[in-house]
PDB file of C-alpha atoms in Angstrom:
ATOM      1  CA  MET A   1      47.510  45.385 -38.591  1.00 33.00           C
ATOM      2  CA  VAL A   2      45.091  44.998 -35.750  1.00 36.00           C
ATOM      3  CA  PHE A   3      41.654  46.141 -35.864  1.00 34.00           C
ATOM      4  CA  ARG A   4      39.232  46.640 -32.889  1.00 39.00           C
ATOM      5  CA  ASN A   5      35.967  45.828 -34.557  1.00 42.00           C
ATOM      6  CA  SER A   6      34.450  43.401 -37.522  1.00 40.00           C
ATOM      7  CA  ALA A   7      33.859  46.508 -39.687  1.00 40.00           C
ATOM      8  CA  CYS A   8      37.391  47.530 -39.670  1.00 37.00           C
ATOM      9  CA  ARG A   9      38.643  44.119 -40.306  1.00 39.00           C
ATOM     10  CA  ILE A  10      36.445  43.808 -43.378  1.00 41.00           C
ATOM     11  CA  LEU A  11      37.491  47.311 -44.778  1.00 39.00           C
ATOM     12  CA  GLY A  12      40.968  46.376 -43.991  1.00 42.00           C
ATOM     13  CA  SER A  13      40.536  42.870 -46.018  1.00 40.00           C
ATOM     14  CA  LEU A  14      39.145  44.608 -48.825  1.00 39.00           C
ATOM     15  CA  ALA A  15      41.843  47.400 -48.920  1.00 42.00           C
ATOM     16  CA  LEU A  16      44.552  44.363 -48.808  1.00 39.00           C
ATOM     17  CA  GLY A  17      42.712  42.726 -51.609  1.00 43.00           C
ATOM     18  CA  ALA A  18      42.631  45.967 -53.963  1.00 41.00           C
ATOM     19  CA  CYS A  19      46.311  46.221 -53.318  1.00 39.00           C
ATOM     20  CA  LEU A  20      47.081  43.007 -54.390  1.00 40.00           C
ATOM     21  CA  ALA A  21      44.728  43.243 -57.627  1.00 44.00           C
ATOM     22  CA  ALA A  22      46.315  46.470 -58.469  1.00 44.00           C
ATOM     23  CA  SER A  23      49.897  44.890 -58.462  1.00 49.00           C
ATOM     24  CA  SER A  24      48.705  42.232 -60.866  1.00 64.00           C
ATOM     25  CA  ARG A  25      47.380  44.604 -63.482  1.00 81.00           C
ATOM     26  CA  ALA A  26      48.840  44.240 -67.357  1.00 90.00           C
ATOM     27  CA  ALA A  27      52.032  46.231 -68.216  1.00 97.00           C
ATOM     28  CA  LEU A  28      52.405  48.475 -70.813  1.00 98.00           C
ATOM     29  CA  TRP A  29      55.572  48.447 -73.110  1.00 98.00           C
ATOM     30  CA  THR A  30      56.697  50.962 -75.408  1.00 98.00           C
ATOM     31  CA  VAL A  31      58.885  50.470 -78.576  1.00 98.00           C
ATOM     32  CA  ASP A  32      60.516  53.307 -80.395  1.00 98.00           C
ATOM     33  CA  ASP A  33      62.997  52.268 -83.148  1.00 97.00           C
ATOM     34  CA  ASN A  34      65.484  55.205 -82.662  1.00 96.00           C
ATOM     35  CA  ALA A  35      64.507  56.354 -79.363  1.00 94.00           C
ATOM     36  CA  GLN A  36      63.732  59.976 -81.222  1.00 94.00           C
ATOM     37  CA  ASP A  37      59.778  59.910 -80.642  1.00 94.00           C
ATOM     38  CA  PHE A  38      59.875  58.473 -77.168  1.00 96.00           C
ATOM     39  CA  PRO A  39      63.463  58.454 -75.819  1.00 95.00           C
ATOM     40  CA  GLY A  40      62.184  56.533 -72.607  1.00 96.00           C
ATOM     41  CA  ALA A  41      61.038  53.577 -74.588  1.00 98.00           C
ATOM     42  CA  ASP A  42      61.557  50.385 -72.977  1.00 98.00           C
ATOM     43  CA  PHE A  43      62.572  48.672 -76.268  1.00 98.00           C
ATOM     44  CA  SER A  44      63.766  49.485 -79.717  1.00 98.00           C
ATOM     45  CA  GLU A  45      62.340  46.099 -81.246  1.00 97.00           C
ATOM     46  CA  ILE A  46      59.044  44.857 -81.516  1.00 97.00           C
ATOM     47  CA  GLN A  47      59.820  41.280 -81.061  1.00 95.00           C
ATOM     48  CA  THR A  48      62.135  42.112 -77.873  1.00 97.00           C
ATOM     49  CA  ALA A  49      59.069  43.736 -76.349  1.00 98.00           C
ATOM     50  CA  ILE A  50      56.717  40.853 -76.966  1.00 96.00           C
ATOM     51  CA  ASP A  51      59.249  38.403 -75.459  1.00 96.00           C
ATOM     52  CA  ALA A  52      59.448  40.423 -72.413  1.00 97.00           C
ATOM     53  CA  ALA A  53      55.411  41.073 -72.326  1.00 97.00           C
ATOM     54  CA  ALA A  54      53.318  38.273 -70.428  1.00 96.00           C
ATOM     55  CA  SER A  55      49.660  37.646 -71.567  1.00 95.00           C
ATOM     56  CA  GLY A  56      47.280  40.451 -70.841  1.00 96.00           C
ATOM     57  CA  ASP A  57      50.020  43.273 -71.467  1.00 98.00           C
ATOM     58  CA  GLU A  58      49.774  46.014 -73.721  1.00 98.00           C
ATOM     59  CA  ILE A  59      52.545  47.183 -76.478  1.00 98.00           C
ATOM     60  CA  ALA A  60      52.375  50.602 -77.756  1.00 98.00           C
ATOM     61  CA  VAL A  61      54.702  50.954 -80.870  1.00 98.00           C
ATOM     62  CA  TYR A  62      55.872  54.509 -82.074  1.00 98.00           C
ATOM     63  CA  PRO A  63      56.158  55.494 -85.770  1.00 98.00           C
ATOM     64  CA  GLY A  64      59.451  54.247 -87.419  1.00 97.00           C
ATOM     65  CA  VAL A  65      60.695  51.486 -89.616  1.00 97.00           C
ATOM     66  CA  TYR A  66      60.823  48.516 -87.670  1.00 97.00           C
ATOM     67  CA  VAL A  67      63.158  45.767 -90.114  1.00 95.00           C
ATOM     68  CA  GLU A  68      61.861  42.619 -88.281  1.00 94.00           C
ATOM     69  CA  ALA A  69      59.278  40.077 -88.514  1.00 90.00           C
ATOM     70  CA  PHE A  70      57.470  38.771 -85.216  1.00 89.00           C
ATOM     71  CA  VAL A  71      55.978  35.921 -83.922  1.00 87.00           C
ATOM     72  CA  LEU A  72      53.259  35.796 -81.140  1.00 86.00           C
ATOM     73  CA  LYS A  73      53.221  32.261 -79.533  1.00 76.00           C
ATOM     74  CA  GLY A  74      51.285  31.693 -76.513  1.00 85.00           C
ATOM     75  CA  LYS A  75      50.687  35.104 -75.447  1.00 91.00           C
ATOM     76  CA  ASN A  76      47.434  37.221 -75.903  1.00 93.00           C
ATOM     77  CA  LEU A  77      48.388  40.909 -76.120  1.00 96.00           C
ATOM     78  CA  HIS A  78      47.362  43.977 -77.285  1.00 97.00           C
ATOM     79  CA  LEU A  79      49.829  45.111 -79.733  1.00 96.00           C
ATOM     80  CA  HIS A  80      49.466  48.482 -81.671  1.00 97.00           C
ATOM     81  CA  SER A  81      50.726  51.767 -83.046  1.00 97.00           C
ATOM     82  CA  ILE A  82      50.368  54.893 -80.661  1.00 97.00           C
ATOM     83  CA  ALA A  83      47.341  55.792 -82.638  1.00 96.00           C
ATOM     84  CA  PRO A  84      45.727  52.935 -84.739  1.00 95.00           C
ATOM     85  CA  ALA A  85      42.710  54.935 -86.265  1.00 93.00           C
ATOM     86  CA  ASP A  86      45.232  57.920 -87.432  1.00 95.00           C
ATOM     87  CA  ALA A  87      46.148  57.012 -90.866  1.00 93.00           C
ATOM     88  CA  THR A  88      49.331  59.240 -90.683  1.00 95.00           C
ATOM     89  CA  ILE A  89      50.625  57.350 -87.729  1.00 96.00           C
ATOM     90  CA  VAL A  90      49.522  53.891 -89.511  1.00 95.00           C
ATOM     91  CA  ALA A  91      51.467  54.698 -92.690  1.00 94.00           C
ATOM     92  CA  THR A  92      54.646  55.484 -90.560  1.00 96.00           C
ATOM     93  CA  THR A  93      54.642  52.842 -88.125  1.00 97.00           C
ATOM     94  CA  VAL A  94      55.941  50.189 -90.486  1.00 95.00           C
ATOM     95  CA  ILE A  95      57.009  46.968 -89.978  1.00 93.00           C
ATOM     96  CA  ASN A  96      59.457  45.388 -92.956  1.00 93.00           C
ATOM     97  CA  ALA A  97      60.335  41.668 -92.718  1.00 89.00           C
ATOM     98  CA  GLY A  98      62.882  41.947 -95.512  1.00 88.00           C
ATOM     99  CA  GLN A  99      61.484  39.017 -97.281  1.00 86.00           C
ATOM    100  CA  ALA A 100      62.627  36.936 -94.469  1.00 83.00           C
ATOM    101  CA  GLY A 101      59.279  35.226 -93.850  1.00 81.00           C
ATOM    102  CA  PRO A 102      55.903  36.463 -92.870  1.00 84.00           C
ATOM    103  CA  VAL A 103      55.711  39.958 -91.238  1.00 86.00           C
ATOM    104  CA  LEU A 104      53.400  38.409 -88.590  1.00 86.00           C
ATOM    105  CA  LEU A 105      53.162  34.737 -87.533  1.00 82.00           C
ATOM    106  CA  LEU A 106      50.596  33.572 -85.079  1.00 83.00           C
ATOM    107  CA  ASP A 107      49.600  30.262 -84.004  1.00 81.00           C
ATOM    108  CA  SER A 108      46.590  28.363 -82.596  1.00 83.00           C
ATOM    109  CA  THR A 109      47.581  29.434 -79.129  1.00 84.00           C
ATOM    110  CA  VAL A 110      46.985  33.362 -79.805  1.00 87.00           C
ATOM    111  CA  THR A 111      43.164  33.878 -78.808  1.00 89.00           C
ATOM    112  CA  SER A 112      40.502  36.219 -79.275  1.00 91.00           C
ATOM    113  CA  ALA A 113      42.067  38.027 -76.256  1.00 93.00           C
ATOM    114  CA  THR A 114      44.696  39.279 -78.658  1.00 92.00           C
ATOM    115  CA  LEU A 115      44.297  42.534 -80.659  1.00 94.00           C
ATOM    116  CA  ILE A 116      46.932  43.611 -83.188  1.00 93.00           C
ATOM    117  CA  GLU A 117      46.320  47.081 -84.834  1.00 95.00           C
ATOM    118  CA  GLY A 118      47.561  50.194 -86.545  1.00 95.00           C
ATOM    119  CA  PHE A 119      50.524  49.032 -88.805  1.00 94.00           C
ATOM    120  CA  THR A 120      51.828  49.190 -92.205  1.00 92.00           C
ATOM    121  CA  MET A 121      53.341  45.927 -93.282  1.00 90.00           C
ATOM    122  CA  THR A 122      55.574  45.231 -96.007  1.00 89.00           C
ATOM    123  CA  GLY A 123      58.496  42.726 -97.329  1.00 86.00           C
ATOM    124  CA  GLY A 124      57.043  39.482 -95.917  1.00 85.00           C
ATOM    125  CA  ALA A 125      57.470  36.272 -98.062  1.00 83.00           C
ATOM    126  CA  SER A 126      56.134  32.890 -97.439  1.00 79.00           C
ATOM    127  CA  PHE A 127      54.482  29.841 -98.720  1.00 75.00           C
ATOM    128  CA  ASN A 128      51.775  30.712 -96.680  1.00 70.00           C
ATOM    129  CA  GLY A 129      50.930  34.298 -95.637  1.00 64.00           C
ATOM    130  CA  GLY A 130      53.569  36.364 -96.466  1.00 73.00           C
ATOM    131  CA  GLY A 131      51.733  39.515 -94.515  1.00 77.00           C
ATOM    132  CA  ILE A 132      50.112  37.837 -91.762  1.00 77.00           C
ATOM    133  CA  ARG A 133      50.392  34.099 -91.286  1.00 78.00           C
ATOM    134  CA  GLY A 134      47.431  33.065 -88.976  1.00 78.00           C
ATOM    135  CA  ASP A 135      47.659  29.084 -88.255  1.00 77.00           C
ATOM    136  CA  GLY A 136      44.404  28.946 -86.783  1.00 80.00           C
ATOM    137  CA  THR A 137      44.532  32.107 -84.377  1.00 85.00           C
ATOM    138  CA  THR A 138      41.390  33.678 -83.348  1.00 85.00           C
ATOM    139  CA  ALA A 139      43.285  37.116 -82.725  1.00 87.00           C
ATOM    140  CA  THR A 140      41.689  40.483 -83.818  1.00 86.00           C
ATOM    141  CA  ILE A 141      43.790  42.289 -86.604  1.00 85.00           C
ATOM    142  CA  ARG A 142      42.558  45.808 -87.537  1.00 84.00           C
ATOM    143  CA  CYS A 143      43.778  49.056 -89.195  1.00 71.00           C
ATOM    144  CA  PHE A 144      46.414  47.672 -91.314  1.00 71.00           C
ATOM    145  CA  THR A 145      47.966  48.817 -94.612  1.00 73.00           C
ATOM    146  CA  GLY A 146      50.151  46.532 -96.677  1.00 64.00           C
ATOM    147  CA  SER A 147      52.473  46.132 -99.741  1.00 58.00           C
ATOM    148  CA  ALA A 148      54.805  43.863-101.056  1.00 51.00           C
ATOM    149  CA  ALA A 149      54.128  40.508 -99.247  1.00 51.00           C
ATOM    150  CA  THR A 150      55.120  37.569-101.599  1.00 51.00           C
ATOM    151  CA  SER A 151      53.838  34.049-101.631  1.00 49.00           C
ATOM    152  CA  ARG A 152      56.539  31.741-102.388  1.00 51.00           C
ATOM    153  CA  ARG A 153      53.983  28.955-103.878  1.00 50.00           C
ATOM    154  CA  SER A 154      55.222  27.618-107.036  1.00 45.00           C
TER     155      SER A 154
END
């Protein structure tokens, strides 16, 4: 694109910069366990969405029972139910680890840029943190309910 005067060159450069910046925005991924609440969801499992996401992305989880545990390592995400402040949504967006380990495992590479909110967790079991195992994380976790997390300490 050729511009005849410097004002047009500057505006053209700004427009190009805005287009490039817009293309690097965080992605929004959606998860629905059975495709009934949101048939167009990207994933049916939370961990699969986490694996596909990049740091800075957002993952919105629809109500359902997700029989899985999940791990955030090295990714700073906004992971949330579709309405984290709505008690009914939080109560019906359930993550059940099936006693296979902690429901949520974070490590020190997950920083304060991570926000996880709006879930009910159950069925976690671990020697350290059956519900949430933080391992040095500074993530923000809020609007949770939980039950039946087991510590395996003897």
